């Protein structure tokens, strides 16, 4: 059963200061449905100057205090209004996300939009949290009262990827707004539509104009302007490690705060005492969910010698049941990759894997559905050495590398032998073994007997070159605040203060 494509192809505007605007030069670019290769709509191709205007709007709005100085309970109430909008438009948002990103409607409608609602709701409620924190008792020379204020940082830029477009928009906007910041959000050029639709819904709420601005255009123009402009105080980026490095470099010119959520090459260790049927399905879920275009995909399956052959046999049999198809169809397991470029990248990695001596045991080819779409078969390589390119580089497609090991120490050493450290998983029924392994894995998330589970209160982010800082929970909120220490002297006289360090004569009598 397939549902109708979300929307008529239409020309979208950008949302700046509560107005719908185009690029000053009138340029636009098309957004393509990766399943049908048809144009879904067009969006403005903003220039650096257009980006500067959006930043100026976010700056003025922040400085005016309409949002940054608003009482936290008011901010919270207004943000909760957005949850209602999400809920009213759940089906439409799921369909639009599927149309632009190729993620199956089963995933968008049963998980993704629910995450958006739940995460926005969490941050909306958190907006009302205490922004003044007591300090531990400290020894100052005189009686004093000390506390810490958590304040908004100012103008934040959100730059997001194409794999989970709406979830990523929520992860940037909701915590930034909750803490009183304003934002300029730049969605990925492949998938800007749900962020723009969200802007339309925000416009129907009481959110003051100019708090959220959504602009579209290239990474090298809009993205680099946001990362370098002096009026942007913080940049919250999700994307590749290569672009993350570039952003850090640009941000350094004005010492912008940065949170970076970058790539991964997550290990998935299955010990011989695991529940094998569950681990087999878990390994497929870890790798092939959303065609492997997930930053924390478990793309390196690490198996002990003793179960390797039997496990692979089951894995391949089970993987053959995965159906590629129209992502709008509820029966489809896997949709297309995002673009023809991504198809090219994945094909290249498969070729390199074969050239370097890995054994292709499943898939390896592009596919099409009704003669169109950027599809690629679920692909499994065995006999992979962890030093091979396909084990070291993030492919961001449905390609699994299986690595054989002889014991736990080797499994953990292989798992950690990567520049990345976003996530990891271990499968075993022995919880001592699981927790010992969890402690030794150098990654921001460890799943024991599961994969991909993310929760609005659990910190998410990477060790090593998978990133800087954390998103979600109180950890994520803190990343959108400045910390201010306030010291109130309670003695009101010079006596006892440290003035004597400078002034050797006593003060005159009053
Ligand atoms: P990407 O190429 O790094 O792009 C991400 C965003 O950055 C896009 O909006 C892109 O704009 C923009 N951009 C590109 N070049 C830029 C530059 N020089 N300066 C500023 N911005 C620039 O990543 P992607 O291909 O969209 O997404 C895949 C990557 O994202 C993977 O590496 C994946 O692991 C990572 N990811 C990480 C997480 C996480 O939480 N750790 C989550 C999801 C994805 P354009 O679209 O206009 O090029
Ligand atoms: Mg890219």
XYZ file of C-alpha atoms and ligand atoms in Angstrom:
559
model
C 0.000 0.000 0.000
C 1.655 3.214 -1.154
C 0.562 6.633 -0.016
C 0.366 9.715 -2.196
C 3.484 11.815 -2.663
C 3.474 14.549 -0.081
C 3.177 17.763 -1.992
C 2.856 19.325 -5.372
C 6.188 20.653 -6.649
C 6.212 24.221 -5.446
C 8.544 27.185 -5.142
C 9.401 27.661 -1.480
C 10.668 30.834 0.137
C 13.117 31.293 2.977
C 12.019 32.462 6.411
C 13.807 35.548 7.706
C 12.427 37.855 10.384
C 8.983 36.336 9.977
C 8.893 37.176 6.250
C 9.092 34.798 3.281
C 11.943 35.909 1.070
C 13.883 34.777 -1.977
C 17.565 35.157 -2.827
C 18.343 38.770 -3.733
C 19.533 37.662 -7.162
C 16.444 35.479 -7.630
C 18.435 32.216 -7.946
C 16.856 28.958 -6.874
C 17.727 25.269 -6.952
C 15.622 22.120 -7.202
C 15.006 19.497 -4.570
C 14.814 15.984 -6.011
C 12.847 13.001 -4.772
C 15.554 10.282 -4.634
C 13.038 7.481 -5.235
C 11.531 8.933 -8.399
C 14.243 11.391 -9.510
C 11.415 13.919 -9.951
C 11.574 17.545 -8.819
C 9.794 17.998 -5.503
C 10.140 21.751 -5.312
C 12.581 24.617 -5.586
C 14.183 26.746 -2.877
C 16.147 30.022 -2.848
C 19.899 29.844 -3.381
C 20.934 32.455 -0.852
C 24.200 34.348 -1.268
C 26.676 35.416 1.399
C 24.990 38.853 1.480
C 21.564 37.250 1.926
C 23.049 35.198 4.757
C 24.395 38.367 6.383
C 20.869 39.804 6.339
C 19.513 36.735 8.102
C 22.293 36.965 10.700
C 21.523 40.667 11.229
C 17.854 39.811 11.830
C 18.755 37.113 14.346
C 21.166 39.569 16.030
C 18.594 42.385 16.314
C 15.999 39.959 17.612
C 18.377 38.581 20.208
C 19.526 42.026 21.343
C 15.941 43.332 21.552
C 15.293 40.880 24.388
C 11.873 39.762 23.053
C 13.019 36.193 23.451
C 16.310 36.258 25.326
C 14.828 38.243 28.230
C 11.436 36.601 28.218
C 10.510 34.794 31.430
C 11.436 31.111 31.107
C 7.869 29.972 31.768
C 6.646 32.143 28.885
C 9.303 30.710 26.583
C 8.228 27.268 27.664
C 4.540 27.981 27.044
C 5.199 29.365 23.562
C 7.433 26.423 22.666
C 4.767 23.965 23.803
C 2.501 25.546 21.167
C 4.874 24.143 18.571
C 4.268 20.618 19.869
C 0.593 21.049 18.992
C 1.515 22.080 15.455
C 3.755 19.057 15.048
C 1.006 16.782 16.275
C -1.626 18.293 13.969
C 0.664 17.870 10.951
C 2.287 14.551 11.797
C 1.195 12.632 8.675
C 1.970 15.432 6.291
C 5.456 15.949 7.772
C 6.192 12.212 7.618
C 5.212 12.078 3.946
C 7.246 15.166 3.041
C 10.287 13.777 4.882
C 9.988 10.474 3.039
C 9.596 12.250 -0.293
C 12.706 14.391 0.094
C 15.015 12.053 2.064
C 14.042 8.589 0.783
C 13.558 7.314 4.316
C 10.751 4.769 4.394
C 7.313 5.977 5.403
C 7.343 3.183 7.978
C 10.338 4.849 9.635
C 9.177 8.458 9.295
C 5.624 7.813 10.424
C 6.308 5.366 13.253
C 9.559 6.741 14.667
C 10.903 9.954 13.207
C 8.017 12.362 13.652
C 7.380 10.905 17.096
C 11.002 11.711 18.009
C 10.543 15.264 16.765
C 7.454 15.764 18.905
C 8.938 14.111 21.949
C 12.251 15.972 21.705
C 10.637 19.354 21.070
C 8.339 18.724 24.016
C 11.301 17.848 26.257
C 13.158 21.046 25.357
C 9.997 23.154 25.624
C 9.538 21.962 29.209
C 13.251 22.367 29.937
C 12.960 26.022 28.914
C 11.331 26.554 32.270
C 14.214 25.118 34.264
C 16.103 27.073 36.895
C 18.693 29.223 35.160
C 20.308 30.276 38.405
C 22.474 27.720 40.140
C 23.998 27.927 43.624
C 27.758 27.645 43.942
C 29.383 25.210 46.331
C 30.432 27.006 49.536
C 33.632 28.870 48.728
C 36.122 30.781 50.833
C 36.118 34.420 49.800
C 37.861 37.006 52.045
C 34.574 38.624 53.144
C 30.986 37.514 53.552
C 29.479 37.147 50.138
C 26.734 35.473 48.164
C 27.788 33.635 45.031
C 25.751 32.092 42.302
C 25.913 31.107 38.650
C 23.629 32.329 35.899
C 23.053 30.246 32.793
C 22.466 32.739 29.993
C 21.783 32.416 26.291
C 24.896 32.640 24.130
C 23.286 34.876 21.512
C 22.909 34.218 17.809
C 23.371 30.547 17.017
C 23.804 28.996 13.598
C 22.512 25.492 12.974
C 23.961 23.626 9.993
C 22.464 20.190 9.391
C 22.806 17.130 7.116
C 20.337 15.368 4.830
C 19.922 12.028 6.565
C 17.428 13.010 9.302
C 16.448 16.495 8.152
C 13.569 17.220 10.524
C 15.040 15.529 13.597
C 18.246 17.509 13.039
C 16.288 20.763 12.729
C 14.605 19.991 16.060
C 17.907 19.066 17.728
C 19.313 22.486 16.800
C 16.290 24.751 17.198
C 14.617 23.383 20.308
C 17.532 23.524 22.799
C 18.779 26.820 21.353
C 15.355 28.419 21.764
C 14.771 26.846 25.160
C 17.841 28.634 26.481
C 16.817 31.996 24.964
C 19.001 32.125 21.858
C 17.995 33.080 18.339
C 18.976 30.948 15.370
C 19.752 30.938 11.691
C 19.231 27.389 10.463
C 20.719 26.087 7.235
C 19.280 22.746 6.165
C 21.190 20.475 3.766
C 20.675 21.367 0.123
C 19.307 17.904 -0.654
C 16.607 18.077 2.010
C 15.478 21.599 2.962
C 11.714 21.099 2.701
C 10.666 19.825 6.128
C 12.719 22.557 7.834
C 10.903 25.142 5.703
C 7.555 23.505 6.438
C 8.454 23.635 10.131
C 9.151 27.366 9.723
C 5.636 27.776 8.296
C 4.226 26.022 11.349
C 6.381 28.103 13.734
C 5.011 31.189 12.026
C 1.512 30.153 13.158
C 2.594 30.091 16.813
C 3.321 32.942 19.225
C 7.067 32.660 18.669
C 8.356 36.225 18.104
C 9.438 36.881 14.518
C 13.178 36.756 13.931
C 13.874 34.176 16.640
C 14.005 31.414 14.019
C 15.325 32.064 10.526
C 15.666 29.292 7.963
C 17.759 29.859 4.853
C 18.839 27.594 2.013
C 21.924 27.599 -0.158
C 25.316 26.024 -0.564
C 27.658 24.938 2.194
C 30.537 26.914 0.688
C 28.495 30.149 0.662
C 25.735 30.162 3.304
C 27.493 27.602 5.518
C 30.878 29.317 5.478
C 29.324 32.748 6.058
C 27.538 31.423 9.136
C 30.715 29.779 10.416
C 32.806 32.919 10.062
C 30.489 35.903 10.653
C 31.411 37.872 13.806
C 27.749 38.280 14.824
C 27.244 34.526 15.091
C 28.128 33.516 18.646
C 27.771 29.784 18.382
C 27.680 27.178 15.706
C 25.943 23.868 16.130
C 26.898 21.605 13.252
C 25.968 18.079 12.286
C 27.616 16.590 9.234
C 30.810 15.059 7.992
C 34.142 15.199 9.794
C 35.735 16.909 6.772
C 33.284 19.814 6.922
C 33.476 19.817 10.727
C 37.218 20.513 10.522
C 36.570 23.378 8.112
C 33.905 24.868 10.391
C 36.174 24.732 13.415
C 38.833 26.524 11.416
C 36.437 29.277 10.294
C 34.904 29.603 13.752
C 38.329 30.116 15.275
C 38.637 33.584 13.737
C 36.060 34.891 16.210
C 36.380 32.136 18.870
C 32.837 30.940 18.308
C 31.529 28.233 20.550
C 31.158 25.048 18.519
C 29.346 21.805 18.923
C 30.172 19.333 16.217
C 28.329 16.075 15.623
C 30.358 14.335 12.966
C 30.894 11.029 11.234
C 31.311 7.541 12.587
C 32.438 4.007 11.836
C 30.785 2.330 14.755
C 31.831 -1.153 15.845
C 29.247 -3.796 16.629
C 30.768 -6.641 18.652
C 28.882 -9.921 18.921
C 30.304 -12.346 21.489
C 29.706 -16.072 21.124
C 27.383 -16.127 24.165
C 24.929 -13.655 22.596
C 21.361 -14.504 21.674
C 22.384 -15.209 18.084
C 19.046 -14.738 16.258
C 18.596 -11.397 18.054
C 22.182 -10.378 17.277
C 21.714 -11.271 13.598
C 18.630 -9.067 13.291
C 20.355 -6.459 15.443
C 23.354 -6.398 13.107
C 21.076 -5.827 10.104
C 19.148 -3.097 11.945
C 22.450 -1.519 12.989
C 23.733 -1.429 9.411
C 20.868 -1.102 6.977
C 18.380 1.168 8.763
C 17.823 4.154 6.438
C 20.096 2.531 3.859
C 23.066 2.862 6.221
C 22.895 6.646 6.033
C 23.039 7.045 9.795
C 26.031 8.529 11.586
C 26.005 5.879 14.314
C 25.354 2.885 12.026
C 27.147 -0.249 13.195
C 29.142 -0.632 10.000
C 31.929 -2.811 11.419
C 30.627 -6.154 12.645
C 33.233 -7.785 14.881
C 32.809 -11.546 15.293
C 34.803 -14.179 17.164
C 36.220 -17.016 15.086
C 34.090 -19.573 16.893
C 30.733 -18.280 15.598
C 31.841 -16.431 12.470
C 30.777 -18.841 9.700
C 27.428 -19.775 11.196
C 26.644 -16.137 11.978
C 27.429 -14.996 8.422
C 25.275 -17.737 6.974
C 22.288 -16.612 9.062
C 23.046 -12.928 8.429
C 23.122 -13.288 4.650
C 19.936 -15.395 4.598
C 18.152 -12.840 6.731
C 19.517 -9.881 4.715
C 18.065 -11.421 1.566
C 14.590 -10.864 3.024
C 15.106 -7.070 3.052
C 13.019 -5.547 0.254
C 14.080 -2.468 -1.661
C 11.172 -0.409 -2.862
C 9.183 2.775 -3.038
C 9.751 4.427 0.354
C 6.132 5.666 0.306
C 5.026 2.027 0.490
C 4.531 0.731 4.045
C 5.830 -2.698 2.985
C 9.203 -1.365 1.845
C 12.172 -2.146 4.104
C 14.806 -0.044 2.363
C 14.386 3.025 0.161
C 16.889 4.801 -2.085
C 20.124 6.581 -1.197
C 19.869 10.349 -1.087
C 21.434 11.231 -4.445
C 23.271 10.047 -7.525
C 26.503 11.409 -5.941
C 25.970 9.215 -2.896
C 25.305 6.246 -5.168
C 28.621 6.952 -6.887
C 30.450 7.192 -3.536
C 29.012 3.907 -2.284
C 29.775 2.114 -5.581
C 33.365 3.349 -5.380
C 33.810 2.008 -1.861
C 32.485 -1.387 -2.950
C 35.023 -1.458 -5.778
C 37.827 -0.452 -3.371
C 36.739 -3.167 -0.915
C 37.061 -5.802 -3.615
C 40.403 -4.420 -4.835
C 41.795 -4.503 -1.299
C 40.844 -8.164 -0.932
C 37.607 -8.226 1.067
C 35.096 -10.908 0.072
C 31.730 -9.685 -1.219
C 29.097 -12.092 0.089
C 25.941 -10.088 -0.616
C 24.807 -7.226 -2.846
C 27.334 -4.751 -4.150
C 25.290 -3.269 -6.983
C 23.009 -0.338 -7.596
C 19.383 -1.165 -8.189
C 16.252 0.556 -9.371
C 12.567 0.316 -8.642
C 10.290 0.705 -11.676
C 13.420 1.697 -13.591
C 14.317 4.701 -11.465
C 15.694 5.884 -8.135
C 19.097 5.920 -6.420
C 18.870 2.452 -4.914
C 21.740 0.291 -3.716
C 21.533 -3.332 -2.560
C 22.269 -4.291 1.052
C 25.938 -5.225 0.833
C 28.064 -7.429 3.078
C 31.833 -7.918 2.982
C 33.603 -10.625 4.987
C 37.360 -11.193 5.392
C 37.786 -7.502 6.088
C 40.967 -6.349 7.767
C 40.348 -3.333 10.000
C 43.117 -1.453 8.171
C 41.220 -1.627 4.857
C 39.593 1.510 3.478
C 36.091 0.063 3.869
C 36.770 -0.495 7.582
C 38.340 2.907 8.211
C 36.268 5.366 6.149
C 32.649 6.286 6.641
C 30.750 5.049 3.570
C 27.301 6.322 4.575
C 25.517 3.619 2.631
C 24.306 0.027 3.066
C 27.721 -1.606 3.298
C 28.730 -3.857 6.188
C 32.334 -4.888 6.875
C 32.747 -8.064 8.911
C 35.977 -8.494 10.856
C 37.012 -11.761 12.508
C 38.778 -11.727 15.918
C 40.044 -14.346 18.347
C 39.124 -12.928 21.791
C 37.585 -10.000 23.708
C 40.831 -8.034 23.883
C 41.244 -8.205 20.138
C 37.561 -7.327 19.598
C 37.933 -4.191 21.729
C 41.268 -3.236 20.179
C 39.765 -3.494 16.679
C 36.665 -1.590 17.791
C 38.802 1.285 19.063
C 41.190 1.296 16.102
C 39.462 4.158 14.261
C 39.597 7.952 14.121
C 35.895 7.929 15.057
C 34.131 7.363 18.353
C 30.455 8.157 17.941
C 28.791 4.927 18.994
C 29.336 1.210 19.526
C 27.455 -1.922 20.489
C 28.096 -5.236 22.161
C 25.933 -8.364 22.158
C 26.246 -10.894 24.975
C 24.095 -12.424 27.693
C 26.913 -11.987 30.230
C 26.434 -8.534 31.767
C 29.842 -8.466 33.456
C 31.411 -9.001 30.085
C 29.093 -6.408 28.520
C 29.924 -3.749 31.109
C 33.636 -4.456 31.040
C 33.529 -4.021 27.260
C 31.347 -0.907 27.540
C 33.956 0.726 29.796
C 36.769 0.014 27.384
C 35.031 1.207 24.191
C 36.056 4.750 23.252
C 32.715 6.045 22.009
C 29.990 8.453 23.114
C 27.298 5.768 23.180
C 27.475 2.051 23.927
C 24.427 -0.104 23.315
C 24.303 -3.485 24.976
C 22.124 -5.869 22.955
C 20.600 -3.091 20.856
C 21.391 -0.318 18.375
C 20.226 3.164 17.270
C 18.284 3.891 20.447
C 18.412 7.593 21.181
C 16.502 9.343 23.907
C 15.854 13.036 24.495
C 17.431 12.932 27.951
C 20.509 10.827 27.089
C 23.639 12.691 25.930
C 24.569 12.037 22.312
C 27.899 12.863 20.691
C 31.306 11.675 19.759
C 34.714 10.821 21.156
C 37.772 11.520 18.993
C 37.042 12.854 15.489
C 33.323 12.125 15.795
C 32.798 15.478 17.378
C 32.872 18.058 20.100
C 30.266 18.512 22.805
C 26.986 16.701 23.326
C 23.406 17.045 22.205
C 20.203 16.162 24.090
C 19.412 16.153 27.771
C 20.855 18.675 30.175
C 24.218 18.146 28.440
C 22.761 19.475 25.206
C 21.053 22.409 26.903
C 24.272 23.444 28.622
C 25.956 23.700 25.213
C 23.561 26.547 24.383
C 24.384 28.606 27.472
C 27.064 30.914 28.719
C 27.997 30.508 32.362
C 28.214 33.652 34.462
C 29.505 33.791 38.009
C 27.928 36.570 40.106
C 29.712 37.565 43.329
C 27.736 39.792 45.716
C 29.824 41.217 48.557
C 27.713 41.426 51.709
C 30.019 43.448 53.982
C 29.653 46.854 52.233
C 32.899 48.171 53.694
C 36.539 48.247 52.673
C 37.726 46.415 55.751
C 38.690 42.830 55.109
C 38.731 43.189 51.342
C 41.838 42.541 49.286
C 42.362 46.234 48.437
C 45.524 46.195 50.525
C 47.258 44.251 47.778
C 47.256 47.527 45.857
C 46.640 50.282 48.414
C 49.195 50.399 51.197
C 47.597 53.344 53.041
C 44.319 52.946 54.982
C 41.220 54.684 53.540
C 40.386 58.192 54.880
C 37.812 58.504 57.664
C 34.299 59.090 56.184
P 28.158 17.414 5.006
O 28.549 17.318 3.595
O 29.204 17.610 6.020
O 27.067 18.568 5.079
C 26.405 18.897 6.277
C 25.929 20.325 6.204
O 27.057 21.188 6.099
C 25.059 20.633 4.991
O 24.075 21.571 5.358
C 26.057 21.233 4.025
O 25.477 22.087 3.070
C 26.933 22.025 4.971
N 28.266 22.332 4.449
C 28.942 21.712 3.445
N 30.146 22.294 3.265
C 30.231 23.312 4.151
C 31.225 24.279 4.462
N 32.372 24.327 3.791
N 30.981 25.163 5.448
C 29.825 25.124 6.133
N 28.838 24.238 5.886
C 29.039 23.337 4.908
O 27.363 16.128 5.476
P 26.197 15.420 4.705
O 26.800 14.821 3.479
O 25.038 16.326 4.548
O 25.753 14.331 5.787
C 26.464 13.172 6.015
C 27.438 13.318 7.171
O 26.798 13.800 8.339
C 28.041 12.014 7.569
O 29.429 12.162 7.771
C 27.363 11.677 8.890
O 28.091 10.840 9.732
C 27.170 13.005 9.466
N 26.109 12.970 10.464
C 26.457 13.025 11.783
C 25.483 12.972 12.767
C 25.850 13.041 14.209
O 24.984 13.335 15.020
N 27.088 12.832 14.590
C 24.141 12.880 12.405
C 23.825 12.818 11.064
C 24.828 12.882 10.097
P 25.048 21.548 1.619
O 24.032 20.510 1.856
O 24.519 22.767 0.973
O 26.302 21.000 0.995
Mg 27.658 16.689 1.459
